[in-house]
PDB file of C-alpha atoms and ligand atoms in Angstrom:
ATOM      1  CA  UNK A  75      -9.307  -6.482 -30.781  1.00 42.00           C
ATOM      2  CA  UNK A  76     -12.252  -8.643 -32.117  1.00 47.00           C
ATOM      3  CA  UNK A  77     -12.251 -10.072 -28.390  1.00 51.00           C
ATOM      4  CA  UNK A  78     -12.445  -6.798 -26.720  1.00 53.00           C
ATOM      5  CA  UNK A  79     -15.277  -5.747 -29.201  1.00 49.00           C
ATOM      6  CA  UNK A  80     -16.970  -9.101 -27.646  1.00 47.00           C
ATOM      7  CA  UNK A  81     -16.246  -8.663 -24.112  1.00 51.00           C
ATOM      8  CA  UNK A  82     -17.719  -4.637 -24.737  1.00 48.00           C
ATOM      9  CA  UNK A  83     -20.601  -6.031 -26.182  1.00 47.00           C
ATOM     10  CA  UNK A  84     -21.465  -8.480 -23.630  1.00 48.00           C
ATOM     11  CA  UNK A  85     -20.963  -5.932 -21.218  1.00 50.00           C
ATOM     12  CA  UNK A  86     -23.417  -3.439 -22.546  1.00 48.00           C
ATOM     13  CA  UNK A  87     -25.930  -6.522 -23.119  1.00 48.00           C
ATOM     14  CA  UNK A  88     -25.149  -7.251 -19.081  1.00 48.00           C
ATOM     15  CA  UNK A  89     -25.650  -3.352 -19.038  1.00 49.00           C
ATOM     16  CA  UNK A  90     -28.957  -3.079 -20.503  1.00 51.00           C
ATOM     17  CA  UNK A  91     -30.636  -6.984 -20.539  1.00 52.00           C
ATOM     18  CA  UNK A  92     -31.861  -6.851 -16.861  1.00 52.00           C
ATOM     19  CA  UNK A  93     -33.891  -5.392 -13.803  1.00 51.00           C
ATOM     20  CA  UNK A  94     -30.519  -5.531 -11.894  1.00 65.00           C
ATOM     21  CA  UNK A  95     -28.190  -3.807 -14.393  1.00 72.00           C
ATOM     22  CA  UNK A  96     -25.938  -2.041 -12.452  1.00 70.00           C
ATOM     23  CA  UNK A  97     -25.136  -5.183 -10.083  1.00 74.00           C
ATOM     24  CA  UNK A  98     -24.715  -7.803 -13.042  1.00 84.00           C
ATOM     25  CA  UNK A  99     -22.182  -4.812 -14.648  1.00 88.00           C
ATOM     26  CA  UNK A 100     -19.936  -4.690 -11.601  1.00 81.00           C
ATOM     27  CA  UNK A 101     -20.354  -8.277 -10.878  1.00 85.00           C
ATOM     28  CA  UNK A 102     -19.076  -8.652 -14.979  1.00 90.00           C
ATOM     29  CA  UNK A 103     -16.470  -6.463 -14.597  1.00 86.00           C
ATOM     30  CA  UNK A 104     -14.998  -7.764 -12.092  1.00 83.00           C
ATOM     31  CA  UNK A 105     -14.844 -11.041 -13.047  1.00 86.00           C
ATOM     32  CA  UNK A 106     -12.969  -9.701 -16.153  1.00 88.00           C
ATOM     33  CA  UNK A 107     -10.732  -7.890 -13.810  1.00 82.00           C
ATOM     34  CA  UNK A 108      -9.792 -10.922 -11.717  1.00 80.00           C
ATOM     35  CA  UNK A 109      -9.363 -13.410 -15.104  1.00 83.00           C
ATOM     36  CA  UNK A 110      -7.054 -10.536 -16.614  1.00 80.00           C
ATOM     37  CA  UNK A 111      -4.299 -11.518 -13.863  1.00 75.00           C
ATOM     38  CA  UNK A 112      -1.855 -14.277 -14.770  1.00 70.00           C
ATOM     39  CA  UNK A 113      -1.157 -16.232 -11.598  1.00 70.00           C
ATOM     40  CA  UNK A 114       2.186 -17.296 -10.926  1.00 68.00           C
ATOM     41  CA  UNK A 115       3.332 -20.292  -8.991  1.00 67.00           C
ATOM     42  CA  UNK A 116       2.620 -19.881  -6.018  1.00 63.00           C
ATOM     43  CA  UNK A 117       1.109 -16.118  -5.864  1.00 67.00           C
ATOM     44  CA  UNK A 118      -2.113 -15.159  -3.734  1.00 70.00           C
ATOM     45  CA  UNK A 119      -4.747 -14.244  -5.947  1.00 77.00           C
ATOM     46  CA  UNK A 120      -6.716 -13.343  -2.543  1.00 79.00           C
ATOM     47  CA  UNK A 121      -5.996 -10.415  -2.725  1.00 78.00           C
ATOM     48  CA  UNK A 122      -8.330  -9.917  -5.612  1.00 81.00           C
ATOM     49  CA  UNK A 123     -11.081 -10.334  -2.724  1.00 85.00           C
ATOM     50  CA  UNK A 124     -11.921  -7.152  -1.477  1.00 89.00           C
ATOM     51  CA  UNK A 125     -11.896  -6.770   3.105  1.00 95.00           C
ATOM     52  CA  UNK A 126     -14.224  -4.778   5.028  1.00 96.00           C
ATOM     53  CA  UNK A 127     -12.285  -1.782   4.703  1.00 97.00           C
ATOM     54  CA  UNK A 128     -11.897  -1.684   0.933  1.00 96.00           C
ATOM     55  CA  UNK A 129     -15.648  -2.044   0.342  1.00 94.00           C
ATOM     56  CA  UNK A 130     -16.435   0.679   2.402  1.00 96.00           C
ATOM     57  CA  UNK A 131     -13.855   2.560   0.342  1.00 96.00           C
ATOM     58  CA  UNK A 132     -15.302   1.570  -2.829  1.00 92.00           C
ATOM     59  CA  UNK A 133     -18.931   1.605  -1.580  1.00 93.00           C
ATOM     60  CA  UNK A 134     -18.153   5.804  -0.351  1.00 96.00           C
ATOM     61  CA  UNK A 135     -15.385   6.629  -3.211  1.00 94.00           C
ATOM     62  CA  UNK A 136     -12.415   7.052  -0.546  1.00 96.00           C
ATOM     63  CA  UNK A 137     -14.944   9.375   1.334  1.00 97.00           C
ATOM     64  CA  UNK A 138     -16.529   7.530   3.963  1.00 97.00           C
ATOM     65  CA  UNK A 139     -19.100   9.546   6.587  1.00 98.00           C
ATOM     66  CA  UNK A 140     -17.464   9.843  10.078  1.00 97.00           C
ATOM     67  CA  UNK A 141     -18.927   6.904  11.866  1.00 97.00           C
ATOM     68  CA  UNK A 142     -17.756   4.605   9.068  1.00 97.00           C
ATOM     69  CA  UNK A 143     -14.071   6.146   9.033  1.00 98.00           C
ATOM     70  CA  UNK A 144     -13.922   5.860  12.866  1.00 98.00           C
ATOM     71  CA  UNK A 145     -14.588   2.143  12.435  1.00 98.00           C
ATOM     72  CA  UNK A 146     -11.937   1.629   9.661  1.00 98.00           C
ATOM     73  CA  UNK A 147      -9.149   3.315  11.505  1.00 98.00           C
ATOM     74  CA  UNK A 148     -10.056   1.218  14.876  1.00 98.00           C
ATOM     75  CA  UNK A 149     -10.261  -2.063  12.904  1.00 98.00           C
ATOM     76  CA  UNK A 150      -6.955  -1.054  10.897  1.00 98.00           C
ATOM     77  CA  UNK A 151      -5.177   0.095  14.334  1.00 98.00           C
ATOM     78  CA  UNK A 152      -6.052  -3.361  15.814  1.00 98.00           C
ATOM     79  CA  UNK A 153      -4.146  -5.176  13.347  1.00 97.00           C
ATOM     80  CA  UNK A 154      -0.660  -2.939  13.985  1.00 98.00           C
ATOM     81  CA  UNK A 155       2.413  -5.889  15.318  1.00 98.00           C
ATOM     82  CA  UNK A 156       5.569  -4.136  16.915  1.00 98.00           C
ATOM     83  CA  UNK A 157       8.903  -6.155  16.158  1.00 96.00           C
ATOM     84  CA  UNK A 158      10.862  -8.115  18.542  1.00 91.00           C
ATOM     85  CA  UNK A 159      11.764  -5.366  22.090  1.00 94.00           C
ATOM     86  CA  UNK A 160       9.091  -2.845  20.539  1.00 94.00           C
ATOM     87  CA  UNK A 161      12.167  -1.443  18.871  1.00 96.00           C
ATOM     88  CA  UNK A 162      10.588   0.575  16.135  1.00 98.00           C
ATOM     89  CA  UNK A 163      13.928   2.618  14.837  1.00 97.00           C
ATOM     90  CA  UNK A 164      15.739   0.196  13.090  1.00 97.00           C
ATOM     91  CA  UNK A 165      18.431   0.008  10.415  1.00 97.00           C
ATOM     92  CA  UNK A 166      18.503   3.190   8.169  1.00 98.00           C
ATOM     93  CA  UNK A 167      20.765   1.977   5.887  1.00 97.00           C
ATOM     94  CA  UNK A 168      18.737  -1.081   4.882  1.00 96.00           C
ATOM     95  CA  UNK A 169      15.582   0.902   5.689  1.00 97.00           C
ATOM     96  CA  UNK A 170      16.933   3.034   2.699  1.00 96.00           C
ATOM     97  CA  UNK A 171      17.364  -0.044   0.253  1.00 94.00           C
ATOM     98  CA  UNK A 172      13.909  -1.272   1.170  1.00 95.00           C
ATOM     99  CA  UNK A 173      12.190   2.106   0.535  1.00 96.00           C
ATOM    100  CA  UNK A 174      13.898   2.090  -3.081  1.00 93.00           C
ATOM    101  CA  UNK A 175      13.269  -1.711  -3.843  1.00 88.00           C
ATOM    102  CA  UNK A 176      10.035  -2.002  -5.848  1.00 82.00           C
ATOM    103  CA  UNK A 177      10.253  -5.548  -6.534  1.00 78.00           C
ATOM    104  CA  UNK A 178       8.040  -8.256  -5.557  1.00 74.00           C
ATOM    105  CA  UNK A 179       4.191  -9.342  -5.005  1.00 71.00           C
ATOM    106  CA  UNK A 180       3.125  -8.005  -8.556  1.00 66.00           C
ATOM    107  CA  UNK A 181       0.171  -9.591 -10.147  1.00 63.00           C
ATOM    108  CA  UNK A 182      -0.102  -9.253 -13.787  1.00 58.00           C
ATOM    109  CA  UNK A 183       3.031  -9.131 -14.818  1.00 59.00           C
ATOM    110  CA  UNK A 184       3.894 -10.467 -18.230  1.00 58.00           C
ATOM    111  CA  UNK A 185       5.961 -12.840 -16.337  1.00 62.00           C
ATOM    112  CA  UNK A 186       4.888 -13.443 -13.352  1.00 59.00           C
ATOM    113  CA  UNK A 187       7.279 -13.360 -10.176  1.00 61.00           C
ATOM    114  CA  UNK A 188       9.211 -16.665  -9.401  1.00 65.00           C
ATOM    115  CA  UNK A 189       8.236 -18.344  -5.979  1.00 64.00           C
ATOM    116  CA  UNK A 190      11.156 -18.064  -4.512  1.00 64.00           C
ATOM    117  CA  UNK A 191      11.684 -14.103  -5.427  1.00 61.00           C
ATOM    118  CA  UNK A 192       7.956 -13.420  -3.948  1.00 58.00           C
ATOM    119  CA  UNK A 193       8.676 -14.455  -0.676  1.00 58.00           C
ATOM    120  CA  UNK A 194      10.518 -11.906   1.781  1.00 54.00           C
ATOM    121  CA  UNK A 195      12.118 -10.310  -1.181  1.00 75.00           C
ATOM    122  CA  UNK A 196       9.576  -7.194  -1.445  1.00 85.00           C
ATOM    123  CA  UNK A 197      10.843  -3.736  -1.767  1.00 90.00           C
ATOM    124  CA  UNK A 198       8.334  -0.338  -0.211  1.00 93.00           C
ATOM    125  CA  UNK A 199       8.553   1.206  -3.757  1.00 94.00           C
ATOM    126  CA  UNK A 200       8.211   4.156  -1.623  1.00 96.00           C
ATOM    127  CA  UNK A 201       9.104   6.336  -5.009  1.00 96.00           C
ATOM    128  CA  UNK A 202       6.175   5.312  -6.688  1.00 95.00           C
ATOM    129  CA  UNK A 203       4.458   7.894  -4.522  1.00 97.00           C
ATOM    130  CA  UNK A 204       6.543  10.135  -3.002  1.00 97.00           C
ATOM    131  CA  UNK A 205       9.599  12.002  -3.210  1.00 96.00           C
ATOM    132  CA  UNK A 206      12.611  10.699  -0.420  1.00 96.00           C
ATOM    133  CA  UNK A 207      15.879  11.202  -1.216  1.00 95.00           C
ATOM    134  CA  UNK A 208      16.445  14.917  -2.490  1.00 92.00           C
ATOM    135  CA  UNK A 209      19.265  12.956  -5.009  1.00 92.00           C
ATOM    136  CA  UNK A 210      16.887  11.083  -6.294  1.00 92.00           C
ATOM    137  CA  UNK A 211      14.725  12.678  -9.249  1.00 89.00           C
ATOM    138  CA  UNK A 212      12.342   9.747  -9.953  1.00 92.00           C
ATOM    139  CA  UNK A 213       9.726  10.363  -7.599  1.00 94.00           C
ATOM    140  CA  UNK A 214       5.786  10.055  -7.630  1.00 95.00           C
ATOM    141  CA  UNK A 215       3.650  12.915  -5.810  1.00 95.00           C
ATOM    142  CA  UNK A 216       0.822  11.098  -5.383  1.00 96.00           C
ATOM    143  CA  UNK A 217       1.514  11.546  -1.763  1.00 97.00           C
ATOM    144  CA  UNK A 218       3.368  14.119   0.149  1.00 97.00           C
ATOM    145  CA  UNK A 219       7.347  14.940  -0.153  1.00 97.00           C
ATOM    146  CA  UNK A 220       9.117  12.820   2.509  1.00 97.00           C
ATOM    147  CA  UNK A 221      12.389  14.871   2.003  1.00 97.00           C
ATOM    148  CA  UNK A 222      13.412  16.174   4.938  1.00 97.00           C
ATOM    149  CA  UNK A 223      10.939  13.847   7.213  1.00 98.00           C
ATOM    150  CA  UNK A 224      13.195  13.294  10.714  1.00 97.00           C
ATOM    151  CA  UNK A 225      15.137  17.362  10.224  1.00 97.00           C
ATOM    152  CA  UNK A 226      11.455  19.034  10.231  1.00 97.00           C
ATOM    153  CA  UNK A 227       9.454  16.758  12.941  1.00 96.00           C
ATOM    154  CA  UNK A 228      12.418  15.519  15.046  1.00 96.00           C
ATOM    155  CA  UNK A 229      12.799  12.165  16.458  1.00 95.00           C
ATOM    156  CA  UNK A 230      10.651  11.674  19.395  1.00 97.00           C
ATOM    157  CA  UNK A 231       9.202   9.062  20.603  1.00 97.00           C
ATOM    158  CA  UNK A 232       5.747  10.119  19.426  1.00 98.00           C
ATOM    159  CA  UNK A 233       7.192  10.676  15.667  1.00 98.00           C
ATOM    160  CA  UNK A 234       8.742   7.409  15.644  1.00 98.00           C
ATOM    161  CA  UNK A 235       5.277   5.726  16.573  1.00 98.00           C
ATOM    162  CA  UNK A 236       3.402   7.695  14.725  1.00 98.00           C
ATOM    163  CA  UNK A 237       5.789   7.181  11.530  1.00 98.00           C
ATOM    164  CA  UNK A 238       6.307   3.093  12.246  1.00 98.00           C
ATOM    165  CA  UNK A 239       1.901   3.000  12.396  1.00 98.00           C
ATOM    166  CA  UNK A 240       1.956   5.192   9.423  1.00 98.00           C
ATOM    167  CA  UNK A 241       4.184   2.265   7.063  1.00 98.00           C
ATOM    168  CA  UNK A 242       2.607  -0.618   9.213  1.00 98.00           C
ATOM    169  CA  UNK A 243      -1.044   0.354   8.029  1.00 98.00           C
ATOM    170  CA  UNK A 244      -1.645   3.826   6.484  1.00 98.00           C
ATOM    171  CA  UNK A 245      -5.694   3.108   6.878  1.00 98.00           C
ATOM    172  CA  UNK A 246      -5.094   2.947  10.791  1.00 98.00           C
ATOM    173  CA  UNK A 247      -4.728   7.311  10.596  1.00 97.00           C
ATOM    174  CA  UNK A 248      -6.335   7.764   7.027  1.00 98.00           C
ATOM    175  CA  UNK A 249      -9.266   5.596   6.650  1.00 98.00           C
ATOM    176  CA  UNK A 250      -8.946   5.373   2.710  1.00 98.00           C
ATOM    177  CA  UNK A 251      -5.552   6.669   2.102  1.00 98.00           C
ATOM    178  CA  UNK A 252      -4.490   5.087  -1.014  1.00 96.00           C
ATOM    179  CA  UNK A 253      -0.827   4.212   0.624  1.00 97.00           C
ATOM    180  CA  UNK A 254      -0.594   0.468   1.123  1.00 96.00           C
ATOM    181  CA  UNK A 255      -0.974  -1.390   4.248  1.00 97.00           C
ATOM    182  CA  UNK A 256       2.901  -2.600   4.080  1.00 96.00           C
ATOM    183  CA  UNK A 257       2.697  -4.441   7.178  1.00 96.00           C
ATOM    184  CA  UNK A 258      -0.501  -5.586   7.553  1.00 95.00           C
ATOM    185  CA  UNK A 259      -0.535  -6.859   4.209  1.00 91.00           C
ATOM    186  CA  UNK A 260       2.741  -8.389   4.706  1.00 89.00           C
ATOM    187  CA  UNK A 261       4.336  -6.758   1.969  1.00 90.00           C
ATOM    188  CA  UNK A 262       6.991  -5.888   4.866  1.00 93.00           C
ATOM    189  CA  UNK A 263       8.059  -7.271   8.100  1.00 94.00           C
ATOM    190  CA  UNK A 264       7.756  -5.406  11.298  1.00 97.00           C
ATOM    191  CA  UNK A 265      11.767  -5.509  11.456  1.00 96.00           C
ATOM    192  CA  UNK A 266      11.629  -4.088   8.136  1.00 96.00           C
ATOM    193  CA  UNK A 267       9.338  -1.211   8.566  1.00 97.00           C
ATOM    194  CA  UNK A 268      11.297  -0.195  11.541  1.00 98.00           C
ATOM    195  CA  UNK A 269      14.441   0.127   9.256  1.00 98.00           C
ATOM    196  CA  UNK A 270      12.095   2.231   7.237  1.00 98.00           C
ATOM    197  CA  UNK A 271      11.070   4.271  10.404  1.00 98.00           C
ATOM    198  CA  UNK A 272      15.072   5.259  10.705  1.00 98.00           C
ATOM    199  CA  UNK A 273      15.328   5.949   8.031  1.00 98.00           C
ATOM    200  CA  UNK A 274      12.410   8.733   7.787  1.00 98.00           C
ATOM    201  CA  UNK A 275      13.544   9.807  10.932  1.00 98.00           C
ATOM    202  CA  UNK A 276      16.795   9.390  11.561  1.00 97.00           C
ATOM    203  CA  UNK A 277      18.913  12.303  11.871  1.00 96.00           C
ATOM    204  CA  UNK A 278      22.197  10.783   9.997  1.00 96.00           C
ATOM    205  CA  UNK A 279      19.874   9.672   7.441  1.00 97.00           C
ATOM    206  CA  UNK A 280      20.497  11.158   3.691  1.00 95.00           C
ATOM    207  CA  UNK A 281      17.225  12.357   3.997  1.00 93.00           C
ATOM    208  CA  UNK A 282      17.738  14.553   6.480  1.00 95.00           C
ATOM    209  CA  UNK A 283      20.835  16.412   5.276  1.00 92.00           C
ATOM    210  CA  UNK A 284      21.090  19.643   4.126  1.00 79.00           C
TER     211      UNK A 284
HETATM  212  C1  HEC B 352       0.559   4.058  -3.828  1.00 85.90           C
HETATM  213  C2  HEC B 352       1.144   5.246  -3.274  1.00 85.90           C
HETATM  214  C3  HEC B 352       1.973   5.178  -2.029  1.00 85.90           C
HETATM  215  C4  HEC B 352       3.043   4.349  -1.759  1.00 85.90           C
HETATM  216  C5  HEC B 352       3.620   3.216  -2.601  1.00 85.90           C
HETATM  217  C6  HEC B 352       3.571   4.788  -0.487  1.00 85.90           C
HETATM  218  N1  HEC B 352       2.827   5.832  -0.006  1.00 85.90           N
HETATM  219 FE1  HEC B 352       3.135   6.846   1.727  1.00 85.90          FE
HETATM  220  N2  HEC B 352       1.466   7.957   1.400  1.00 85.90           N
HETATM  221  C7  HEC B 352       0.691   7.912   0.276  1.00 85.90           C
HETATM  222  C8  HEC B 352      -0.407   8.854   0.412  1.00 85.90           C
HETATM  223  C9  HEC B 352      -1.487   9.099  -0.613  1.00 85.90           C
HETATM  224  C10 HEC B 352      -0.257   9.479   1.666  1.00 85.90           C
HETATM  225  C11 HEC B 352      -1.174  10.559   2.279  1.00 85.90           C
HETATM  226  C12 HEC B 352      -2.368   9.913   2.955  1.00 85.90           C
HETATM  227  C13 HEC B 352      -2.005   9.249   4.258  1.00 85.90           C
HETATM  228  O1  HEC B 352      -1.410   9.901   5.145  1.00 85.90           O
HETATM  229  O2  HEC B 352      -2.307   8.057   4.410  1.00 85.90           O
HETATM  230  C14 HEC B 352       0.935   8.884   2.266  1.00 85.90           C
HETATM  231  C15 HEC B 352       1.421   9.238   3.507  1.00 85.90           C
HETATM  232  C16 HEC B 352       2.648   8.821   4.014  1.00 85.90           C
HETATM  233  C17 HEC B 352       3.225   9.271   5.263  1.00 85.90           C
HETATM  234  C18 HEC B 352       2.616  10.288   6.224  1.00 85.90           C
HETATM  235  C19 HEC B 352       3.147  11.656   5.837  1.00 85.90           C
HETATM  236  C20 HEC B 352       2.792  12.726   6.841  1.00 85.90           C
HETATM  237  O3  HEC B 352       3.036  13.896   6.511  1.00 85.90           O
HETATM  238  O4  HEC B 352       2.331  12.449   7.938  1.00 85.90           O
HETATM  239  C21 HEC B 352       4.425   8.643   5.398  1.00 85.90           C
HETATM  240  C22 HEC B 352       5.416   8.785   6.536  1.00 85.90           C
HETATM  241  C23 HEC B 352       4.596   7.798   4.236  1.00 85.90           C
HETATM  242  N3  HEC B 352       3.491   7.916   3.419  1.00 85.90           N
HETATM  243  C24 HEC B 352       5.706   7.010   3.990  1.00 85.90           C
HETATM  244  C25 HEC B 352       5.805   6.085   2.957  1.00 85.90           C
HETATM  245  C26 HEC B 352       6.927   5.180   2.775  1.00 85.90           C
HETATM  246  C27 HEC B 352       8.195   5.213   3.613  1.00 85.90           C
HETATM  247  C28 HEC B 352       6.608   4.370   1.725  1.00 85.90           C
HETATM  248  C29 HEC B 352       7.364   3.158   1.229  1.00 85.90           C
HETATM  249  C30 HEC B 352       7.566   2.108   2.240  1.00 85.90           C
HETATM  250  C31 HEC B 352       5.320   4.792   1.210  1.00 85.90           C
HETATM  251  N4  HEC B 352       4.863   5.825   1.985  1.00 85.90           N
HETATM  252  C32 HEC B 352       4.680   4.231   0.115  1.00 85.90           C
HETATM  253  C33 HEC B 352       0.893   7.095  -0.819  1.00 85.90           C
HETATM  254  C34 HEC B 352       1.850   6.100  -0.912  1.00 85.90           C
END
């Protein structure tokens, strides 16, 4: 408490003290942002460093003016990989484990993530956000229902490219869309998020039944 009380002081003082105040405030925060996070052995602590695209999210508030958003979805498109044979329908069935796994590449945790567990051991945590699965109750609407994905849009070849981009790098279509960039940020494989592409779209997927 009596170090929070200090930290809120010195961030007023920051606030107030100078000709530059609003600069030296963000600057302060986040520093205090970035020393909150416990590193674990071996995590990336990059990705505290903001890219291109993120400032120019911050710097417009997720609301970029065209020309800017045109340049974040052709940068983001750039940086989409295809798996092995440009197969992108892969695996439903493990495409359904990996959209319900939300384990691995947390920062902050009280007890930070083993090496070993961080690497190639990351779930979508597709849940967190939106609804999958009609079984499945625990479900996050902070972006659109999936339920019913492949039965209402088919499985085309068009869908299927359209929904592998989508998981690859979300920013590619919706220059700040607040889904992660699974695949460019490696938090997936392309194999993987072609087993996730099946199972959106596949019609024996659980998904897509009735
Ligand atoms: C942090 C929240 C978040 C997470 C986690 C997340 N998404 Fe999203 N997703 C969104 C938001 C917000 C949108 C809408 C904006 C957009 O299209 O980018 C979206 C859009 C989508 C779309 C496009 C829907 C459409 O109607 O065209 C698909 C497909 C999708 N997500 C699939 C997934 C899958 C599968 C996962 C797990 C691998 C996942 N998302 C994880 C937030 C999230």
């Amino acid at each position: 408490m009596k170090n929070r009380t200090l930290i809120l002081s010195a961030l007023v003082a920051g606030a107030f003290g100078s000709a530059h105040a609003a600069e030296d405030l963000s600057a302060k925060v986040e520093k205090l942002v970035a020393s909150s996070f416990k590193p674990g052995e071996g995590q990336d602590m990059s990705r505290l460093a903001q890219d291109e695209t993120q400032k120019l999210c911050s710097k417009y508030r997720n609301n970029p003016p065209a020309k800017d958003a045109d340049a974040i979805t052709k940068r983001e498109r750039a940086t989409i990989k295809y798996p092995d044979g440009n197969k992108l329908m892969g695996d439903w069935k493990n495409g359904e484990k990996l959209a319900k796994g939300g384990f691995g590449m947390r920062i902050g945790a009280i007890e930070p993530d083993p090496a070993a567990k961080q690497k190639g051991g990351n779930g979508g945590n597709c849940y967190a956000c939106h609804a999958l699965d009609p079984k499945e109750v625990a479900a996050g609407n902070i972006g659109p229902s999936l339920t019913g994905y492949g039965a209402l849009r088919g499985a085309s070849d068009d869908i299927v490219t359209y929904t592998y981009d989508k998981l690859y790098n979300a920013q590619a279509t919706v220059a700040c869309s607040s889904m992660p960039r699974m695949g460019h940020n490696g938090i997936l494989t392309p194999a993987q998020v072609a087993d996730i592409t099946a199972y959106l779209v596949s019609p024996e997927s659980p998904l897509n039944q009735k």
